[in-house]
Short mmCIF file of C-alpha atoms in Angstrom, two decimals:
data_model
loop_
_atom_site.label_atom_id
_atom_site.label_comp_id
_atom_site.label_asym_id
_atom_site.label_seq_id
_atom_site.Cartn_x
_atom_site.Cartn_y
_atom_site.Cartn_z
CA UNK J 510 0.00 0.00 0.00
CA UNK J 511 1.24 3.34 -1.01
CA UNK J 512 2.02 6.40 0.76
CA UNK J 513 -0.98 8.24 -0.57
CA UNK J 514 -3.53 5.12 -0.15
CA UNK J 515 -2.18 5.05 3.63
CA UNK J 516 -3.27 8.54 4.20
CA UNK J 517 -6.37 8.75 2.31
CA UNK J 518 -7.34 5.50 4.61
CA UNK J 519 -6.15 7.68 7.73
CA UNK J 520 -8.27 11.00 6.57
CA UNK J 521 -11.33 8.86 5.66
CA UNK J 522 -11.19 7.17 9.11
CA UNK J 523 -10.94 10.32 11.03
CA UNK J 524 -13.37 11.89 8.62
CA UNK J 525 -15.78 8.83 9.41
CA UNK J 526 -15.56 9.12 13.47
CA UNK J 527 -15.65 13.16 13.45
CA UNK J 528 -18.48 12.48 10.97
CA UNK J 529 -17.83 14.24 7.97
CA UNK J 530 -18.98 10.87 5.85
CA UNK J 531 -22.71 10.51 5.61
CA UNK J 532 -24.10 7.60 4.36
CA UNK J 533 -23.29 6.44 0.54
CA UNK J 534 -26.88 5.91 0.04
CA UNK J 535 -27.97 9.82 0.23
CA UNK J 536 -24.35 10.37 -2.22
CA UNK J 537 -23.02 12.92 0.33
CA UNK J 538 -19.69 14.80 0.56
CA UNK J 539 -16.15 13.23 0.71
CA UNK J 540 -13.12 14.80 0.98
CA UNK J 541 -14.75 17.80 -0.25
CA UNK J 542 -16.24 16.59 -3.35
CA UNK J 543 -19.47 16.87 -4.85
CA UNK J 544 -21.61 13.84 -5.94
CA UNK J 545 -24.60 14.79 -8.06
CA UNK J 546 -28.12 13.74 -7.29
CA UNK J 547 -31.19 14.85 -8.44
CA UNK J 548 -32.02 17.31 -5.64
CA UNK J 549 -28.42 18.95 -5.46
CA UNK J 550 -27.75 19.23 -9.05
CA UNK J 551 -30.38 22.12 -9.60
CA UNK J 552 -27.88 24.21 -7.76
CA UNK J 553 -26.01 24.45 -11.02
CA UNK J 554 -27.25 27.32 -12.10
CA UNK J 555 -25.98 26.18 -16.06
CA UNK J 556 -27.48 23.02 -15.92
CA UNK J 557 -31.04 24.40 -13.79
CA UNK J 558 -31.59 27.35 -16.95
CA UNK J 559 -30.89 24.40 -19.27
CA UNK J 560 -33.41 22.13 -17.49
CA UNK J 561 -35.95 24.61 -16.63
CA UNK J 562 -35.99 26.05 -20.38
CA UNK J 563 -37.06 22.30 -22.08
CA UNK J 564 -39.27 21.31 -19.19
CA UNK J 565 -40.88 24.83 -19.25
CA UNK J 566 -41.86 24.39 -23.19
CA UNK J 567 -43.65 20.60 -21.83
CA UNK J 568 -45.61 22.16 -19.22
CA UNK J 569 -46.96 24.86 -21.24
CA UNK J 570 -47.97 22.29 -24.26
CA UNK J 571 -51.91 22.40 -24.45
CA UNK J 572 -52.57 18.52 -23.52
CA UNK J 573 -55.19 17.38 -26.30
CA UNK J 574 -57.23 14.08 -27.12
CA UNK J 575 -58.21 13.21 -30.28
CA UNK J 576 -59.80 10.46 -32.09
CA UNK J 577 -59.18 8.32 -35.21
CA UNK J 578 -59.69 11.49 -37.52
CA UNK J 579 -57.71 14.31 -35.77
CA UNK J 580 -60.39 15.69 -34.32
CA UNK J 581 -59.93 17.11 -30.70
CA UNK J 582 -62.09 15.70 -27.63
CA UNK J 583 -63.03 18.02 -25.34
CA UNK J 584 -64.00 17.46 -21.62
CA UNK J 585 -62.49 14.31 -21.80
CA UNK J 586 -61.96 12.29 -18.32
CA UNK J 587 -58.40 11.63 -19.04
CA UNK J 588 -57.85 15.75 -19.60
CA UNK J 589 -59.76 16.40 -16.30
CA UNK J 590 -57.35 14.29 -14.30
CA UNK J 591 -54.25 15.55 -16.10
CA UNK J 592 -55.19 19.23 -15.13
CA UNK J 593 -55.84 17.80 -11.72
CA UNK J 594 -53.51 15.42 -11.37
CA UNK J 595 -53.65 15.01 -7.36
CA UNK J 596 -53.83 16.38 -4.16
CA UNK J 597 -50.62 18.08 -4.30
CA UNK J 598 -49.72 19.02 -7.53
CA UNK J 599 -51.05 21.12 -10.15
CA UNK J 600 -51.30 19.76 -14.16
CA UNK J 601 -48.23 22.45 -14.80
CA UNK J 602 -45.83 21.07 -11.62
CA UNK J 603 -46.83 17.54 -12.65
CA UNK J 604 -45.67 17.66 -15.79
CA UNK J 605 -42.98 19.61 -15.68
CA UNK J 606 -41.79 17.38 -12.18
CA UNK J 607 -41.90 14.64 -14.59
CA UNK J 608 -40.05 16.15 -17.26
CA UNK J 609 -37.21 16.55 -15.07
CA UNK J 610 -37.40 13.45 -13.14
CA UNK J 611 -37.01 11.80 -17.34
CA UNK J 612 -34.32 13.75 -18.02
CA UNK J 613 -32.30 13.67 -14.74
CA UNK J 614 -32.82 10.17 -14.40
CA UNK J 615 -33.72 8.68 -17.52
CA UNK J 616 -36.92 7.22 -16.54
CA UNK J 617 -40.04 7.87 -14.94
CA UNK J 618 -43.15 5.69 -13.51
CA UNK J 619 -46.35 7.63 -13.84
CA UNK J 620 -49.14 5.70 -12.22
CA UNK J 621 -52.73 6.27 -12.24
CA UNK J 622 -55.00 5.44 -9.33
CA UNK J 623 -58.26 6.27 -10.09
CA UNK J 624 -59.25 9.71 -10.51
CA UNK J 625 -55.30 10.75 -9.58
CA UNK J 626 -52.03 10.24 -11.22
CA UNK J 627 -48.90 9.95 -9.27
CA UNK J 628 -45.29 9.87 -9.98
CA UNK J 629 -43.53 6.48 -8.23
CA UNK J 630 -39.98 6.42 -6.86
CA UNK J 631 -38.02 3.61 -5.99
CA UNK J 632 -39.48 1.22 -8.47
CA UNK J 633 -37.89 -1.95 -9.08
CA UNK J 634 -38.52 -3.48 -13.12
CA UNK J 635 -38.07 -6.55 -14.35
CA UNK J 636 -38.92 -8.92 -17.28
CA UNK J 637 -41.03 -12.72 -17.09
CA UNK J 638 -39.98 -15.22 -19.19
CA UNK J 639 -42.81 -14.27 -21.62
CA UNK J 640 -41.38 -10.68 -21.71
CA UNK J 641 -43.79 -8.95 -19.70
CA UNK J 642 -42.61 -5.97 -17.13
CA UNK J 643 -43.24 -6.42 -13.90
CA UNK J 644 -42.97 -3.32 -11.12
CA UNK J 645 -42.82 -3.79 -7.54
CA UNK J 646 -42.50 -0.80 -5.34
CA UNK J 647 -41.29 -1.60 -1.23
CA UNK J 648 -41.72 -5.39 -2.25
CA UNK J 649 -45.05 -4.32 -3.33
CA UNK J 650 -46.41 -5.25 -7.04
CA UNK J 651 -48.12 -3.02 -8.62
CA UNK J 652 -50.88 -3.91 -11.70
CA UNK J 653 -49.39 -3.46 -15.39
CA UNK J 654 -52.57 -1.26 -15.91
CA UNK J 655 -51.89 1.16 -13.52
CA UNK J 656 -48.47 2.22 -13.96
CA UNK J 657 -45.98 2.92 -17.24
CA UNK J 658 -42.41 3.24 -17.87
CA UNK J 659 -41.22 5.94 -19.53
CA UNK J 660 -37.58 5.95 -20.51
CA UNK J 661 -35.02 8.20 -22.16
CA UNK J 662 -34.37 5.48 -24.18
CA UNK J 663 -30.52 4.51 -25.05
CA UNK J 664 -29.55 1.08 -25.91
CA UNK J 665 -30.81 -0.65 -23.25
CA UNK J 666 -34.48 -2.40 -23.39
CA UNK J 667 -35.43 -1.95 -19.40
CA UNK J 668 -33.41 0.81 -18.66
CA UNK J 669 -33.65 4.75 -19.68
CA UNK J 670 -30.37 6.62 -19.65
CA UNK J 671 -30.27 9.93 -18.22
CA UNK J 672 -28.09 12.96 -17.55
CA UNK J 673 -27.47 11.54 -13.50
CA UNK J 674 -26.08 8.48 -15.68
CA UNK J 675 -24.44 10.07 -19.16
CA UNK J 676 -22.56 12.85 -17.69
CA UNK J 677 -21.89 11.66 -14.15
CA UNK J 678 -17.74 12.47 -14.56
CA UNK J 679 -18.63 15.49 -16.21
CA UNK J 680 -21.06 16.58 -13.50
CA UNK J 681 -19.34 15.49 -10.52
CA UNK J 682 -16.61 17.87 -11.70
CA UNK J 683 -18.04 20.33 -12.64
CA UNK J 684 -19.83 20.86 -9.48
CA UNK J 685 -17.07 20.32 -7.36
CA UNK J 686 -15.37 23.07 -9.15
CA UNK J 687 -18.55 25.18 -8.72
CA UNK J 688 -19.32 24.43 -4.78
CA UNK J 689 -15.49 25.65 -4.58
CA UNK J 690 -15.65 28.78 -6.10
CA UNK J 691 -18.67 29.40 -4.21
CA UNK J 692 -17.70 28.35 -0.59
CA UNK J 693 -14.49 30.96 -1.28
CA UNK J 694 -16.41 33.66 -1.97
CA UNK J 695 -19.35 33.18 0.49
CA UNK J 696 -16.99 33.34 3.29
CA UNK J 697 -15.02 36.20 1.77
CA UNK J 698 -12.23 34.41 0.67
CA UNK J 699 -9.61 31.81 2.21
CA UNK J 700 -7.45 33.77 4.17
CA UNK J 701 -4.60 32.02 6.70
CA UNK J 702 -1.74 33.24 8.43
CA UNK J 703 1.13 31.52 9.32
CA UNK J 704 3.60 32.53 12.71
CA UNK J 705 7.18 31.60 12.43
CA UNK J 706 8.93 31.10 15.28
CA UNK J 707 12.96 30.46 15.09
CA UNK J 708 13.73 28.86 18.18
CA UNK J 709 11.61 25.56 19.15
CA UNK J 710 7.90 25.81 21.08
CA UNK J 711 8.38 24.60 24.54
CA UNK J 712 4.70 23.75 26.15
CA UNK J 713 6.35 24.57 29.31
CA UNK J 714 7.48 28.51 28.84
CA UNK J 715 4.33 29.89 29.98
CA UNK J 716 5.10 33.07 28.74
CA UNK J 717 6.21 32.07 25.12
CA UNK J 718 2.69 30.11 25.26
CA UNK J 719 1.00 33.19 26.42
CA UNK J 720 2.62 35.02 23.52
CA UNK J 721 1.30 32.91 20.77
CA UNK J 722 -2.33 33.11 22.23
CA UNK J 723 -1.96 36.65 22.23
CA UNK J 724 -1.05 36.51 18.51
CA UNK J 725 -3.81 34.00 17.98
CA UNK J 726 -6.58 35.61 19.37
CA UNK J 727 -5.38 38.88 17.41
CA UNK J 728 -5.52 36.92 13.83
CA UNK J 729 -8.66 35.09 14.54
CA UNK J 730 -10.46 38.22 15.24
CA UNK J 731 -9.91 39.53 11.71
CA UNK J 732 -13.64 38.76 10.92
CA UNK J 733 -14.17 41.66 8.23
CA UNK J 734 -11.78 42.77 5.38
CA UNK J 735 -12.35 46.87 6.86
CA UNK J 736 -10.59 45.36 10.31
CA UNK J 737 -6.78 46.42 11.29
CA UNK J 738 -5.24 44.82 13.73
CA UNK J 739 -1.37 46.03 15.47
CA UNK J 740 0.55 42.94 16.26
CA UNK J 741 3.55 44.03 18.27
CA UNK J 742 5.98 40.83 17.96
CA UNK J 743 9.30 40.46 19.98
CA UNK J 744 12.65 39.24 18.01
CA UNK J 745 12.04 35.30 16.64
CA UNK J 746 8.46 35.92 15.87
CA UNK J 747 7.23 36.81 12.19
CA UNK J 748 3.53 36.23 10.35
CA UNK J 749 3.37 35.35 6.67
CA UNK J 750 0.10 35.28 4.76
CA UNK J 751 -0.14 31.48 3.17
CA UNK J 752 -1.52 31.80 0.10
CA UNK J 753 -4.69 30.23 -1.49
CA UNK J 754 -4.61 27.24 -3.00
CA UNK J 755 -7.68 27.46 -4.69
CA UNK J 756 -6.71 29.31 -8.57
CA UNK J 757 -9.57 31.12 -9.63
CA UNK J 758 -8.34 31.66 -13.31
CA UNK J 759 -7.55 27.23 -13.60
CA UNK J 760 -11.00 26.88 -12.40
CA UNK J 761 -13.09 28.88 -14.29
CA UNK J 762 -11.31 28.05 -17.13
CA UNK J 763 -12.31 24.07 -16.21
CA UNK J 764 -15.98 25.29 -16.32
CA UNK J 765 -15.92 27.28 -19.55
CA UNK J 766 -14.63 23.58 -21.26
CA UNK J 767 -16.60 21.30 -19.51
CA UNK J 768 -20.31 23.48 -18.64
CA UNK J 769 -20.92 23.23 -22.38
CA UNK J 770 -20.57 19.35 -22.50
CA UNK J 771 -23.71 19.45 -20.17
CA UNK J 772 -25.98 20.32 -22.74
CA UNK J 773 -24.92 17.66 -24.77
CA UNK J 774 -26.15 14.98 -22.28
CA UNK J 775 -29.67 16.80 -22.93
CA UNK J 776 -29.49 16.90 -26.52
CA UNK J 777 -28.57 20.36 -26.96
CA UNK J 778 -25.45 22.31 -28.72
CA UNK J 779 -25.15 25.38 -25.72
CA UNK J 780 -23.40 27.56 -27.82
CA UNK J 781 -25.41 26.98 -30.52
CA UNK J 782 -28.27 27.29 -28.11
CA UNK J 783 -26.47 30.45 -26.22
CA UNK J 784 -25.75 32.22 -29.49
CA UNK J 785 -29.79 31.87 -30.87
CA UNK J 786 -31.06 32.96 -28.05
CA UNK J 787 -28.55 36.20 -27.81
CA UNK J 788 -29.59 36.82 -31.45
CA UNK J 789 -33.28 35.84 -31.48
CA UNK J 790 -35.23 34.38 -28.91
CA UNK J 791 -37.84 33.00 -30.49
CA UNK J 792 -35.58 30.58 -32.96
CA UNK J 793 -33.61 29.83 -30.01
CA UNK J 794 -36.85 28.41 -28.44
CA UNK J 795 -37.27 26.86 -31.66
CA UNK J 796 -33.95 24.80 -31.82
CA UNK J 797 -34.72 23.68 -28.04
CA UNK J 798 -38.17 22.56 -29.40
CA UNK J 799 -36.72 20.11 -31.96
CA UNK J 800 -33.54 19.42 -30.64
CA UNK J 801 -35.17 18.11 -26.93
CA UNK J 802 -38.44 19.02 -26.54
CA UNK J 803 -40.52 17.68 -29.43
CA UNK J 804 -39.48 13.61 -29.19
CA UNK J 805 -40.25 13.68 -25.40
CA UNK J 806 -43.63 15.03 -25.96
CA UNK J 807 -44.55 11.93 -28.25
CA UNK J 808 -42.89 9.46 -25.83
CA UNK J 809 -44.61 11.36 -23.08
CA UNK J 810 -48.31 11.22 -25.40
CA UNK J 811 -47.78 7.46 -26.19
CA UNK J 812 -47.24 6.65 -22.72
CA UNK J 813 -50.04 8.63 -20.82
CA UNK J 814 -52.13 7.34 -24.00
CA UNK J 815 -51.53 3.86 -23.11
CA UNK J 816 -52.41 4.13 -19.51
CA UNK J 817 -54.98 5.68 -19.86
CA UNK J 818 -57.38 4.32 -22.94
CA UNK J 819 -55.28 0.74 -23.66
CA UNK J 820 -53.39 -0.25 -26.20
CA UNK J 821 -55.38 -1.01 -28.69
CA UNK J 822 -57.53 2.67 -28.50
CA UNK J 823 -58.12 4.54 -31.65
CA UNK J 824 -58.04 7.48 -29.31
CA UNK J 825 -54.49 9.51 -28.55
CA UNK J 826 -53.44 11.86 -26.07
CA UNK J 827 -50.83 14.12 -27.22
CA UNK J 828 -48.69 17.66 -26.64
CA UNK J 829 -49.71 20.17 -28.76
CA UNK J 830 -47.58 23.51 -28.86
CA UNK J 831 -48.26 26.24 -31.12
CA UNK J 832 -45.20 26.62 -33.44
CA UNK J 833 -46.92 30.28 -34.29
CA UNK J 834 -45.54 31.13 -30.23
CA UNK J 835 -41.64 30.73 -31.72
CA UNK J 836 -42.38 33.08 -34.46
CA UNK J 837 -40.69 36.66 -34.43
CA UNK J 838 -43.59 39.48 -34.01
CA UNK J 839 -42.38 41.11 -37.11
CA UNK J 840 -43.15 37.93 -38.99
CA UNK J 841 -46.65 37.75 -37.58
CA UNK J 842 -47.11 40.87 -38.76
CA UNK J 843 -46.24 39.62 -42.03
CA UNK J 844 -48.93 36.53 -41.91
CA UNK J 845 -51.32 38.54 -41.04
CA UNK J 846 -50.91 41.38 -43.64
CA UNK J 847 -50.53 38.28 -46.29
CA UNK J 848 -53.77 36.88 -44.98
CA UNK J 849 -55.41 40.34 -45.06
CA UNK J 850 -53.65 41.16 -48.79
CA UNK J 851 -55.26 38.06 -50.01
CA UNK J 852 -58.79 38.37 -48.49
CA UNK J 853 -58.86 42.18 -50.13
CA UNK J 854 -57.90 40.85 -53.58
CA UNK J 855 -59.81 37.53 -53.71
CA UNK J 856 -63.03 38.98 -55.12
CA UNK J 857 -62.36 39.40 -59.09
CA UNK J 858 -64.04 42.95 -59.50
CA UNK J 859 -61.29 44.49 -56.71
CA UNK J 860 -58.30 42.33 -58.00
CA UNK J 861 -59.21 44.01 -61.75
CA UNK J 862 -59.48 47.43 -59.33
CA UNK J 863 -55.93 47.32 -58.25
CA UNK J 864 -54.54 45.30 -61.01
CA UNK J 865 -54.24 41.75 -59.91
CA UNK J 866 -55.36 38.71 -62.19
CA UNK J 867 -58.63 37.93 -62.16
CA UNK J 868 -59.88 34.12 -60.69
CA UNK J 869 -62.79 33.72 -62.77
CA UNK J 870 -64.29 31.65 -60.07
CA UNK J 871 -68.46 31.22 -58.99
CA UNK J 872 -67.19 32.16 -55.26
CA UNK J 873 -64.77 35.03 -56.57
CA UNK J 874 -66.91 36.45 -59.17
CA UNK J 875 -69.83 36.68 -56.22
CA UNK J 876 -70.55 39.98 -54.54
CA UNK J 877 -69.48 39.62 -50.69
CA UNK J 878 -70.36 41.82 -47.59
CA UNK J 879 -66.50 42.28 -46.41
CA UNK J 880 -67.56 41.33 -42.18
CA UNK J 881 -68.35 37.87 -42.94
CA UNK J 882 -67.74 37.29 -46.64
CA UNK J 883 -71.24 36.14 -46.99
CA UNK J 884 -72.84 36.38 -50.44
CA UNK J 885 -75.50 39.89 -50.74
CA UNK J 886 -77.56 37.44 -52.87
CA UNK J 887 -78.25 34.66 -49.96
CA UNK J 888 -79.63 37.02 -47.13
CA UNK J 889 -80.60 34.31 -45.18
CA UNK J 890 -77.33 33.75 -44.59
CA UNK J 891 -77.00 37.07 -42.46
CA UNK J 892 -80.53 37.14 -41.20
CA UNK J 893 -81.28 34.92 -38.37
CA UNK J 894 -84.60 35.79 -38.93
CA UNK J 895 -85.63 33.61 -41.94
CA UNK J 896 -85.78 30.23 -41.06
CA UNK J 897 -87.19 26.81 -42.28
CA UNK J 898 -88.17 28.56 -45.67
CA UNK J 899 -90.90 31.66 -44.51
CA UNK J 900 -92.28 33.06 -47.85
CA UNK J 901 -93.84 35.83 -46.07
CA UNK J 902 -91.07 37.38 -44.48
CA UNK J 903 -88.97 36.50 -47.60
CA UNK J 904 -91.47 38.37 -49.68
CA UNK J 905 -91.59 41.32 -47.12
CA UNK J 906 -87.96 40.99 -47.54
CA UNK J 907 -88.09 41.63 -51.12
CA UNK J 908 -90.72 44.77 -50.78
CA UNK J 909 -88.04 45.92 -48.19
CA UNK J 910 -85.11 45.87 -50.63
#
């Protein structure tokens, strides 16, 4: 056994009885290192904005059922439970907890009890001999019906792969690197002080041992950077400042390399990401969309669809998100005037006004009333009043006009 070994075995022992080493389980601190877990690695703040911005776009997708044909189903149970998902969450947290919980950890077990839906942790999977998945939760197993697996899928049948799992080295550094930086600066920087003596401390000279208290007490109550303090100190005696051995500059350069790597674990290019989004929100929102956003949606529709309507139901649930919400203002503008352009010129008698071609069309050779391009001719159309075919009030019509 090396040196090193020896005294890493020495530090971790001492560490262990002074308690400084939690359990392995809960994937606490050692020696000052970070291990990432899905609670503490939101304190990135690279790595929360990066999170946040994909499971944001999920959460605010309009949740839709349709049938065989497209068409949307409104009121439907499965949308009422999905809004209200349970006692404790709203439809927005629930879906955007279990976007996060898929892409932190690769997986996630939605389960439906009744009229709720719940998210389950600590679910243990496994496959029968006929290939059917079996989940049992505290030695508990729970129906096929009521639950689903949905996973980040990788390469790996049973098993969804997720940042936690991906970019583990990557993360572990990159928050140790962070929580360094961080615990410098939040206690306003390491600053030690080391007293030279030249002859030997002797325990028993009471009054050299008074002498270095004296000192002592003087450094330790340096508490803010404003404070001076006068240390008188007699011949043999000099303080040096020890220097840091924490370099800022070798740090953050670590984190410039290795923060962008993180986005690649989520799908996403961050400088390409970075640079859109300086430049133009709205088609940075759109490269999120299809780089991350828009496969976990489906995965996420085929899933919930499954548990709740079967497998075998012409009816989907999906994420809908209007693309038109990613579209620069200016270009709105644009539709709208195009939409507007094309309305004015559509009847053949203005396009010949203002010099477009004309149609030559029944509909655009009509005469229309411009608020609800109804025909003048069919006033029925615009008259509530005639209904189920009255001659008289069509002929009083007539005498009207």
């Amino acid at each position: 056994m090396g040196v090193r070994d020896m005294l890493s075995n020495y530090l971790y022992k001492r560490a262990e009885k002074r308690g400084w080493v939690q359990d392995a389980y809960n994937q606490s601190i050692r020696f000052g290192g970070v291990f990432s877990n899905d609670e503490n690695i939101l304190s990135s703040s690279d790595v929360y904005e990066l999170l946040q911005d994909i499971s944001n776009q999920i959460a605010l997708a309009d949740i839709i059922v349709e049938d065989s044909k497209g068409n949307e189903i409104e009121n439907h149970k499965a949308l009422t439970t999905l809004r209200n998902p349970n006692n404790y969450l709203t439809g927005f947290e629930f879906i955007k907890l279990m976007a996060n919980s898929y892409l932190l950890n690769g997986e996630v077990y939605p389960v439906l009890d009744g009229d709720q839906i719940h998210l389950a942790s600590n679910v243990y999977t496994e496959l029968d001999e006929r290939l059917v998945e079996h989940f049992k939760i505290g030695g508990t197993e729970i129906p096929p019906y009521m639950i689903r697996h949905i996973k980040n899928i990788g390469s790996n049948h049973l098993k969804g792969v997720g940042i936690l799992d991906i970019g583990k080295d990557t993360l572990n550094g990159v928050m140790s690197a962070e929580k360094v930086l961080t615990d410098k600066y939040s206690k306003g920087g390491l600053l030690a002080f080391m007293l030279k003596l030249d002859a030997h401390i002797n325990p028993q000279n009471a009054a050299q041992s008074k002498f270095i208290k004296a000192i002592l007490d003087q450094l330790e109550g340096i508490d803010d950077s404003r404070t001076i303090k006068m240390i008188p100190l007699g011949k043999g005696y000099s303080i040096e400042t020890l220097k840091s051995p924490i370099e800022d500059d070798k740090i953050l350069a670590y984190l410039n390399v290795y923060k962008k790597d993180l986005g690649k674990f989520l799908g996403v290019n961050v400088e390409t990401y970075t640079a859109l989004l300086k430049s133009d929100l709205e088609k940075g929102m759109m490269y999120l969309h299809n780089k991350a956003v828009k496969h976990i949606m489906k995965n996420f529709g085929e899933h919930l669809t499954i548990l709740f309507l079967g497998k075998n139901s012409d009816i989907k649930i999906k994420f809908k998100i209007n693309i038109l919400d990613f579209v620069p203002y200016s270009t709105k503008t644009n539709i709208g005037y195009n939409i507007v352009r094309t309305g004015i010129t559509s009847p053949d008698n203005v396009a010949d006004m203002l010099g477009f071609p004309k149609q030559n069309t029944p509909e655009t050779q009509a005469i229309y009333i411009s608020n609800d391009l109804s025909k003048i001719g069919e006033k029925q159309a615009t008259d509530d009043s005639l209904k189920g075919g009255d001659e008289n009030s069509k002929e009083k019509g007539n005498e009207d006009l």
